[in-house]
Amino acid sequence: MNQDSVARPFQVDLRGVVDLLSRHIYSSPQVFLRELLQNGVDAVAARKMQDPAAPEGRLEIDSDGELLTVRDNGVGLTLDEATQLLATVGRSSKRDSVLNLRREDFLGQFGIGLLSCFLIADEIRVVSRSASGSRPVEWIGSTEGSFTLRSLDDPAPDGKIGDRAVLPVGTTVYLRPRPTEAAIIEPGNIRRLAAHFGEYLALRISVAGEPINKAASFLDPAGPPEEILALGADLLGATPLDWIPLDIPGTGTRGIAYLLPTAPPPSAHQANRVYLGRMLLGERVDSLLPDWAFFVRCILDTDGLQPTASREQLVEDASLEFTREELGKTLKRWIVQLATTQQRRFDQFLSVHQLSLRALSLHDDELAAVIVPWLSVETAAGRMPIRALLESGGTLRYTETTDEFRQIAAVVPPGMPVLNGGYAYESELIRRLPELSPQIQVERIRVAEVLDELAAPALADRDATAELERRAERALAEAACKVSVRNFNPEHLPALYVADPEVLRRIERSKASDVAPSFWAGIMANVDEQLGSNGKKPDDDRLRSRLCLNWANPLTRELAGVDDGLVFERTVRLLSVQAMLEGHRPLAAVDRKLLSGSLSDLIHLSVSPDFGSIR
């Protein structure tokens, strides 16, 4: 065989591997303690599988600020096992063919956990005694890339190995951190880290002889509600709006979803706290829930999802996709149940998250099917639940803007409600209603169409109404307002002010010019010129506001008989401004001038000695 074709093993630069771990895999040197806890948990599980009668598992942590000791009473290692497991980067500890154990029963899986200790120390010392009864071994590894491995002497008849007591079954790891990392193993800090990573583990863990374990209340939805809420407050930084039990048997995923008490900002990412076999995986796991589930944060434990190499996120695989879908179904069932059984709480939920739910419903068909029927929409007959509109069938008319809705809401027939599509995402949702109910059709309605539907006065009154329109338009000539006379309900409404959206834009531009004419005059002129380039004249009917006088109203009929020009003119102008205000219309400078002038004239008329004769 050609010498050049002989297979050769890779040479591993341990310092380079440690640098890779610290810079690109682990988020913090503090994870070394999590890795040691995981190794201890796996070792205890392995011993229990080999010998069900083995003593109760335990893990003890001690630190004097200079030397850290982590000791477990797990399965331990023989010399051969230590050679294969501790000296081979990438070999998974205590769960592969070396120990002939099932991989799914253990937390660790990449064989790099022990190397994380090099993030804080230049040397790792491991002393282990196998449950098989073989002699104890000692392994010492260095960041220089070398290690030593030896068997320790058999114990003497008096139970001593030199000056050491007989070693119990299990493994002990000794770490003496570099001076720059010494603060990590200070007793108080070590206790905090141990609790942070392992407080929910079933394995008994003690730090300096004091246990750190606590009950995992998020795994017991039937437990004390105050404990579950307290856990949610710790996760969210505020008391949650509510909480939802989660249970996905297919991947052994259980926990709690907490409803955010306030709407999150658009840039916010999901930050779920996830445990793997009750060991903390990460506090900002963002791939667990569907994108639309922005309104909850979760605390979950899983046995069936796979962690990434850093063990701080989850591997995007079929199991995670299945879990994500099932969690989404659980949240949707909760929404429907809340909406149908606890309307007050559901309304509270919607009041906080309605805007975001509406936005996401535009792009998520499943969410839209769940959420949209329980939303409400403003109609000319008041707010109505969308599900009632879906059940009614027929054609639903809607306005594209709130301005248009306000102009026509008062005069549409009660049996034909018009929907206000002017709020954020409202018109888009209304257009999607036929997708939720095939018996529904939607149709946009414009102001001019509503006016055309209003009944014209009786033929006998046409001369009087035509003259009223002519005189009223002359009184409003300065405001460029067209006047129509129609019959409409309610009769107590004397006038209706309507305007094309372009008219409203012109009003806003004129208001801006009034504020800073020297700055805006040239810009506004150019804008108007561009908008008028389609051939429309400024006094084109389509660009003019319109005052629609109600011939069914007694005041309007009385106004038609007023001969005094000043009284007629001022009354028409006041009716116009009143109708604008009732329709929430913005007042342009010319409108404010009309209002001020009309009020002044009427005051003068009322205090005039001839006021009575004028009446």
XYZ file of C-alpha atoms in Angstrom:
615
model
C 0.000 0.000 0.000
C 1.213 3.469 -0.814
C 2.389 5.143 2.419
C 0.608 8.357 1.421
C -2.793 6.568 1.429
C -2.528 5.182 4.975
C -5.318 6.492 7.226
C -4.069 8.580 10.130
C -5.933 9.859 13.181
C -6.652 13.589 13.569
C -4.500 15.497 16.008
C -6.598 17.526 18.435
C -5.313 20.846 19.764
C -6.944 20.907 23.214
C -6.305 24.619 23.700
C -8.089 25.258 20.424
C -11.012 23.095 21.524
C -11.266 24.952 24.834
C -11.202 28.267 22.988
C -13.976 26.973 20.712
C -16.045 26.011 23.736
C -15.620 29.351 25.467
C -16.158 31.569 22.432
C -18.686 29.744 20.276
C -20.528 27.026 22.220
C -20.980 27.957 25.854
C -22.447 31.338 26.717
C -20.599 31.620 30.040
C -17.807 29.855 31.977
C -20.390 29.227 34.691
C -21.843 26.353 32.669
C -18.973 24.121 33.880
C -20.996 23.439 37.038
C -24.037 22.449 35.018
C -21.879 19.982 33.069
C -20.558 18.467 36.306
C -24.086 18.181 37.669
C -25.176 16.448 34.470
C -22.288 14.001 34.665
C -23.217 13.230 38.271
C -26.897 12.713 37.431
C -25.967 10.382 34.550
C -23.552 8.409 36.733
C -26.200 7.848 39.414
C -28.779 6.827 36.784
C -26.293 4.375 35.263
C -25.604 2.734 38.619
C -29.332 2.409 39.341
C -29.884 0.727 35.987
C -27.107 -1.787 36.697
C -28.139 -2.386 40.324
C -31.701 -1.422 41.352
C -30.681 -2.061 44.990
C -27.920 0.577 44.850
C -27.985 3.273 47.562
C -29.984 6.449 47.020
C -28.140 8.733 44.661
C -26.555 11.911 45.922
C -24.206 14.637 44.754
C -22.129 16.750 47.123
C -20.442 20.051 46.309
C -17.865 21.743 48.520
C -15.676 24.801 48.037
C -13.290 26.696 50.290
C -12.809 29.438 47.723
C -9.625 27.839 46.382
C -10.539 24.217 45.633
C -13.878 22.958 44.335
C -14.951 19.356 44.925
C -17.907 17.713 43.207
C -18.620 14.161 44.391
C -21.286 11.649 43.304
C -22.029 8.051 44.289
C -22.763 6.947 40.741
C -21.520 4.026 38.684
C -17.860 5.113 38.654
C -15.220 4.163 36.076
C -12.759 1.341 35.565
C -9.316 2.001 34.108
C -10.426 0.942 30.617
C -13.598 3.029 30.780
C -11.669 6.082 31.917
C -9.218 5.579 29.061
C -12.001 5.571 26.477
C -14.357 8.138 28.021
C -12.120 10.766 29.612
C -9.313 10.743 27.081
C -11.394 10.897 23.879
C -12.912 14.242 22.916
C -16.429 13.755 21.592
C -17.134 10.411 23.298
C -20.386 10.596 25.231
C -19.952 9.828 28.919
C -21.602 6.901 30.695
C -24.249 6.257 28.074
C -22.739 4.715 24.966
C -21.467 1.287 24.060
C -18.626 1.535 26.590
C -21.146 1.038 29.394
C -23.749 -0.678 27.188
C -26.509 1.719 28.300
C -29.408 3.421 26.493
C -28.559 6.932 25.376
C -32.051 8.333 25.930
C -31.845 7.787 29.678
C -29.147 10.416 30.241
C -28.660 14.157 30.054
C -25.158 14.467 28.598
C -24.548 13.465 25.001
C -21.597 15.150 23.355
C -18.630 14.009 25.432
C -17.405 17.583 25.868
C -18.979 18.258 29.271
C -15.838 17.621 31.307
C -13.821 19.831 28.974
C -15.967 22.789 30.080
C -14.007 22.717 33.348
C -11.022 24.015 31.389
C -12.975 27.262 31.030
C -12.026 28.086 34.634
C -9.068 25.795 35.452
C -5.854 24.640 33.791
C -6.088 21.192 35.349
C -8.878 18.716 36.036
C -8.413 15.886 38.504
C -10.855 12.990 38.534
C -10.796 10.143 41.061
C -13.298 7.337 40.463
C -14.155 3.908 41.785
C -16.325 1.621 39.666
C -19.343 -0.190 41.078
C -17.924 -3.295 39.379
C -15.436 -3.685 42.227
C -12.243 -2.845 40.316
C -9.492 -0.692 41.749
C -10.049 3.077 41.830
C -8.455 5.225 39.142
C -7.091 8.741 38.949
C -7.182 10.849 35.798
C -5.506 14.247 35.545
C -5.945 16.338 32.428
C -4.178 19.567 31.483
C -4.920 22.355 29.035
C -1.516 21.602 27.552
C -3.237 18.701 25.829
C -1.839 15.908 27.965
C -3.264 13.654 30.667
C -2.152 10.967 33.103
C -4.200 7.958 34.076
C -3.324 5.406 36.730
C -4.833 2.817 39.019
C -4.656 3.580 42.698
C -3.317 0.979 45.091
C -5.671 -1.562 46.642
C -6.689 -0.621 50.170
C -4.627 -2.037 53.043
C -6.241 -4.349 55.647
C -6.776 -1.325 57.912
C -8.887 0.322 55.214
C -6.250 2.852 54.181
C -4.538 3.564 50.889
C -1.427 5.238 52.110
C -2.824 8.248 53.953
C -6.186 8.072 52.162
C -9.365 6.414 53.373
C -10.950 3.676 51.283
C -12.611 5.345 48.299
C -16.378 4.779 48.009
C -18.038 3.879 44.726
C -18.511 6.986 42.644
C -16.553 9.841 41.109
C -14.993 13.003 42.526
C -13.850 15.957 40.416
C -11.326 18.435 41.840
C -10.867 21.912 40.319
C -8.479 24.675 41.336
C -9.461 27.693 39.212
C -7.145 30.183 37.660
C -6.790 33.395 39.705
C -8.894 35.285 37.165
C -11.777 32.816 37.651
C -11.466 32.263 41.412
C -14.638 34.246 42.184
C -16.741 31.612 40.435
C -16.121 29.009 43.150
C -16.687 31.269 46.136
C -19.061 29.341 48.456
C -22.016 31.716 48.026
C -21.620 31.837 44.271
C -21.325 28.075 43.951
C -24.509 27.602 45.964
C -26.352 30.093 43.730
C -25.121 28.392 40.550
C -25.979 24.918 41.817
C -29.524 26.045 42.636
C -29.806 27.887 39.326
C -29.010 24.792 37.294
C -30.152 21.908 39.463
C -32.664 22.925 42.139
C -35.443 20.834 40.514
C -33.389 17.672 39.998
C -34.712 14.510 41.635
C -31.131 13.637 42.662
C -30.331 14.897 46.166
C -27.785 17.709 45.853
C -26.058 19.463 48.731
C -23.652 22.396 48.845
C -21.461 22.514 51.937
C -23.760 19.910 53.468
C -27.000 21.897 52.891
C -29.544 20.606 50.333
C -30.602 22.867 47.470
C -33.443 20.792 46.010
C -36.970 22.176 45.822
C -40.291 20.969 44.424
C -40.941 21.692 40.754
C -44.310 23.420 41.197
C -44.619 24.063 37.449
C -44.926 20.284 36.934
C -47.942 20.073 39.271
C -50.792 22.267 37.942
C -52.951 21.013 40.830
C -50.458 22.354 43.357
C -50.772 25.577 45.384
C -51.798 28.379 42.972
C -49.765 30.939 44.914
C -46.566 28.971 44.205
C -47.366 28.717 40.496
C -48.126 32.441 40.281
C -44.956 33.290 42.217
C -42.939 31.270 39.715
C -44.622 33.152 36.875
C -43.862 36.499 38.501
C -40.210 35.462 38.735
C -40.201 34.535 35.046
C -42.021 37.641 33.772
C -40.918 40.209 36.324
C -44.605 40.941 36.976
C -47.699 39.046 38.057
C -48.994 37.066 35.058
C -52.451 37.719 33.685
C -53.218 34.000 33.864
C -51.548 30.623 33.458
C -52.166 27.549 31.297
C -51.080 23.956 32.097
C -49.139 22.277 29.282
C -48.665 18.537 28.770
C -47.307 16.896 25.593
C -46.944 13.159 26.361
C -45.420 12.424 22.953
C -42.162 14.130 23.906
C -42.480 14.083 27.681
C -42.904 17.851 27.770
C -44.814 19.437 30.665
C -45.057 22.811 32.329
C -46.889 26.111 32.506
C -47.549 28.914 30.008
C -47.931 32.339 31.642
C -49.895 35.135 29.984
C -48.003 38.400 29.768
C -49.744 41.172 31.731
C -48.773 43.773 29.119
C -48.388 43.676 25.353
C -44.759 42.939 24.382
C -42.946 45.304 22.006
C -42.848 44.190 18.344
C -39.117 43.436 18.576
C -39.467 41.185 21.636
C -38.333 37.568 21.328
C -39.783 34.618 23.157
C -37.791 33.824 26.288
C -38.939 30.488 27.646
C -37.277 28.685 30.543
C -36.699 25.064 29.629
C -35.411 22.159 31.705
C -34.099 18.878 30.322
C -34.724 16.061 32.783
C -35.252 18.846 35.373
C -31.788 20.279 34.656
C -31.903 23.866 33.416
C -31.333 23.942 29.667
C -31.792 27.661 29.104
C -33.758 30.705 30.210
C -34.178 32.203 26.741
C -35.194 29.256 24.572
C -36.972 30.929 21.657
C -37.808 28.017 19.344
C -40.328 26.168 21.483
C -43.608 27.951 20.711
C -45.295 28.979 17.452
C -44.417 32.504 16.360
C -47.971 33.658 16.998
C -47.826 32.657 20.679
C -46.172 35.973 21.559
C -48.527 36.538 24.486
C -47.136 33.756 26.701
C -43.847 32.756 28.290
C -43.310 29.175 29.417
C -41.536 27.151 32.060
C -41.233 23.599 30.750
C -39.446 20.353 31.434
C -38.830 17.812 28.672
C -37.380 14.348 28.332
C -37.887 13.827 24.624
C -36.379 16.906 22.967
C -32.739 17.078 21.944
C -30.429 19.883 23.128
C -27.824 21.558 20.961
C -24.116 21.114 21.692
C -24.206 24.041 24.111
C -27.242 22.525 25.873
C -28.781 25.985 25.946
C -31.209 25.626 23.009
C -33.159 22.808 21.362
C -32.303 21.033 18.123
C -34.735 21.911 15.351
C -35.971 18.428 14.431
C -39.236 16.526 13.966
C -39.728 16.123 17.725
C -39.476 19.864 18.320
C -41.814 20.606 15.423
C -44.359 18.139 16.824
C -44.074 19.664 20.292
C -44.462 23.178 18.918
C -47.643 22.201 17.063
C -49.106 20.484 20.124
C -48.324 23.452 22.357
C -50.037 25.688 19.813
C -53.130 23.466 19.870
C -53.209 23.638 23.668
C -53.090 27.445 23.612
C -55.839 27.614 20.994
C -58.078 25.296 23.032
C -57.509 27.522 26.037
C -58.531 30.611 24.068
C -61.775 29.008 22.876
C -62.600 27.654 26.330
C -61.932 31.026 27.946
C -64.031 32.843 25.361
C -66.982 30.480 25.811
C -66.942 30.055 29.588
C -65.270 33.106 31.136
C -66.110 36.118 29.039
C -64.816 38.662 31.549
C -61.359 37.101 31.707
C -61.330 36.692 27.940
C -62.144 40.374 27.481
C -59.288 41.210 29.826
C -56.975 39.022 27.756
C -58.096 40.713 24.526
C -57.791 44.201 25.976
C -54.075 43.589 26.524
C -53.146 41.625 23.403
C -55.876 42.442 20.880
C -53.760 44.517 18.493
C -51.064 41.879 18.137
C -53.623 39.082 17.851
C -55.351 40.960 15.032
C -52.048 41.487 13.224
C -51.024 37.840 13.461
C -54.478 36.609 12.461
C -53.878 38.175 9.048
C -51.042 35.755 8.360
C -51.960 32.632 10.354
C -55.070 30.845 9.132
C -55.271 28.564 12.162
C -54.985 31.442 14.605
C -57.510 33.464 12.610
C -60.035 30.618 12.806
C -59.659 30.559 16.598
C -59.338 34.257 17.429
C -61.312 36.273 14.874
C -64.824 34.987 15.720
C -64.345 36.146 19.300
C -63.200 39.626 18.395
C -65.653 42.490 18.128
C -65.987 45.214 15.548
C -67.567 48.649 15.650
C -70.749 48.918 13.606
C -73.300 51.657 13.041
C -75.504 49.758 15.525
C -72.759 49.586 18.160
C -69.995 47.054 18.818
C -70.862 43.531 17.752
C -69.019 40.203 18.109
C -67.731 38.977 14.768
C -69.174 35.501 15.415
C -72.682 37.049 15.409
C -71.969 38.620 12.027
C -70.648 35.310 10.702
C -73.809 33.540 11.847
C -76.086 36.161 10.292
C -74.819 35.558 6.756
C -75.395 37.892 3.846
C -73.320 40.871 2.769
C -71.438 42.988 5.244
C -70.564 46.528 4.229
C -67.557 48.272 5.699
C -65.720 51.563 5.424
C -61.990 51.669 4.873
C -61.410 54.521 7.313
C -62.853 55.720 10.593
C -63.451 59.131 9.011
C -65.785 57.599 6.439
C -67.538 55.528 9.106
C -68.260 58.539 11.285
C -69.754 60.407 8.360
C -72.307 57.760 7.520
C -72.859 55.804 10.754
C -75.759 57.984 11.851
C -77.805 57.537 8.685
C -77.396 53.911 7.609
C -80.530 51.729 8.032
C -80.508 49.737 11.306
C -80.990 46.456 9.471
C -77.893 46.993 7.340
C -75.046 47.683 9.766
C -71.882 49.176 8.364
C -68.594 48.014 9.882
C -65.813 50.404 10.804
C -62.641 49.123 9.145
C -60.606 52.148 10.069
C -58.822 50.789 13.137
C -55.496 48.999 12.874
C -55.795 45.727 10.902
C -59.600 45.980 11.011
C -60.370 46.287 7.309
C -57.897 43.493 6.496
C -59.645 41.187 8.977
C -63.067 42.117 7.643
C -61.949 41.173 4.134
C -60.918 37.744 5.490
C -64.328 36.964 6.975
C -65.550 35.033 3.888
C -62.657 32.618 4.490
C -64.088 31.847 7.927
C -67.708 31.601 6.761
C -68.554 30.927 3.093
C -72.057 32.363 3.608
C -70.547 35.791 4.241
C -69.670 38.392 1.632
C -68.018 41.731 2.343
C -68.258 44.920 0.384
C -66.526 48.231 0.860
C -68.896 51.186 0.987
C -67.993 54.792 0.291
C -69.576 57.954 1.574
C -70.911 59.009 -1.823
C -72.716 55.681 -2.181
C -74.538 56.186 1.114
C -75.608 59.681 0.098
C -76.960 58.333 -3.173
C -79.068 55.872 -1.190
C -80.716 58.639 0.867
C -84.249 59.447 -0.246
C -84.830 62.622 -2.208
C -87.580 64.973 -0.974
C -91.084 64.579 -2.356
C -91.701 66.032 -5.788
C -93.974 68.692 -4.319
C -91.056 69.978 -2.223
C -88.447 69.991 -5.000
C -88.652 73.720 -5.708
C -88.258 74.604 -2.035
C -85.361 72.183 -1.498
C -83.599 73.310 -4.696
C -83.763 76.915 -3.515
C -82.543 75.843 -0.061
C -79.541 74.070 -1.643
C -78.720 77.140 -3.762
C -78.879 79.600 -0.843
C -76.968 77.278 1.511
C -74.166 76.712 -1.005
C -73.842 80.471 -1.437
C -73.552 80.833 2.373
C -70.808 78.172 2.405
C -69.022 79.314 -0.735
C -65.918 80.280 1.225
C -65.665 76.688 2.548
C -66.187 75.197 -0.953
C -68.956 72.999 0.432
C -71.641 71.477 -1.744
C -75.153 71.203 -0.223
C -77.763 68.499 -0.776
C -81.204 68.098 0.772
C -82.364 64.558 1.529
C -84.791 62.675 3.764
C -83.087 60.410 6.290
C -83.338 59.030 9.786
C -82.997 59.891 12.551
C -85.269 62.873 12.072
C -83.742 64.751 15.000
C -80.450 65.022 13.063
C -80.695 68.328 11.116
C -77.585 67.900 8.981
C -74.885 65.454 7.988
C -71.408 66.570 6.987
C -69.498 64.299 4.634
C -66.158 64.644 2.943
C -64.057 62.692 0.507
C -60.770 61.456 2.061
C -58.945 63.801 -0.313
C -60.873 66.702 1.207
C -59.700 65.659 4.641
C -56.108 65.508 3.431
C -56.447 69.012 2.013
C -57.773 70.185 5.373
C -54.801 68.703 7.194
C -52.406 70.305 4.703
C -54.064 73.680 5.126
C -53.786 73.355 8.927
C -50.060 72.656 8.582
C -49.712 75.710 6.368
C -51.524 77.828 8.945
C -49.017 76.770 11.604
C -45.866 77.487 9.622
C -46.838 79.134 6.341
C -43.369 80.399 5.484
C -41.937 76.898 5.688
C -44.801 74.849 4.288
C -46.282 77.112 1.647
C -43.975 75.999 -1.158
C -44.152 72.331 -0.211
C -47.932 72.310 0.097
C -48.279 74.049 -3.246
C -46.188 71.361 -4.906
C -48.209 68.613 -3.214
C -51.507 70.116 -4.318
C -50.118 70.543 -7.834
C -49.106 66.879 -7.980
C -52.420 65.693 -6.547
C -54.254 67.876 -9.034
C -52.266 66.621 -12.025
C -55.038 64.119 -12.902
C -57.122 66.949 -14.286
C -59.406 67.558 -11.312
C -60.328 71.111 -10.563
C -60.281 72.361 -6.976
C -64.065 72.780 -7.048
C -64.722 69.347 -8.560
C -67.649 67.695 -6.717
C -65.441 64.724 -5.901
C -63.003 66.958 -4.042
C -65.577 69.046 -2.206
C -67.031 68.472 1.219
C -70.799 68.134 1.337
C -73.442 69.262 3.796
C -76.533 67.087 3.595
C -79.557 68.828 5.149
C -82.304 66.592 6.522
C -85.650 67.574 5.042
C -87.376 65.349 7.603
C -86.076 67.615 10.367
C -88.373 70.523 11.434
C -85.444 72.947 11.784
C -84.411 72.368 8.171
C -87.938 73.029 6.927
C -88.116 76.168 9.039
C -84.746 77.295 7.717
C -86.034 77.038 4.147
C -88.654 79.690 5.021
C -86.242 82.211 6.594
C -86.147 85.392 4.495
C -83.551 87.305 6.522
C -80.306 86.721 4.650
C -78.030 87.278 7.657
C -79.983 84.912 9.901
C -80.108 82.281 7.148
C -76.434 82.565 6.340
C -75.262 82.343 9.971
C -77.636 79.458 10.743
C -76.420 77.414 7.779
C -72.829 77.998 8.783
C -73.528 76.945 12.359
C -75.323 73.801 11.146
C -72.331 73.002 8.995
C -69.842 73.358 11.844
C -72.132 71.455 14.221
C -72.392 68.595 11.717
C -68.616 68.567 11.328
C -68.094 68.339 15.063
C -70.678 65.592 15.441
C -68.868 63.638 12.732
C -65.508 64.195 14.463
C -64.328 66.187 11.477
C -61.180 68.300 11.746
C -61.868 72.023 11.434
C -59.860 73.872 8.829
C -59.004 77.543 9.244
C -61.973 78.593 7.100
C -64.305 76.455 9.241
C -63.045 78.026 12.436
C -63.578 81.432 10.841
C -67.166 80.501 9.939
C -67.840 79.299 13.484
C -66.406 82.409 15.097
C -68.156 84.792 12.740
C -71.530 83.060 13.009
C -71.455 83.017 16.798
C -70.506 86.708 16.899
C -73.307 87.684 14.551
C -75.891 85.665 16.480
C -74.776 87.249 19.745
C -75.156 90.686 18.191
C -78.565 89.745 16.868
C -79.704 88.453 20.242
C -78.772 91.649 22.073
C -80.087 93.980 19.359
C -83.194 96.036 20.173
C -84.683 94.771 16.941
C -84.032 91.121 17.840
C -87.716 90.395 18.446
C -88.807 91.805 15.103
C -86.070 89.875 13.372
C -87.363 86.625 14.913
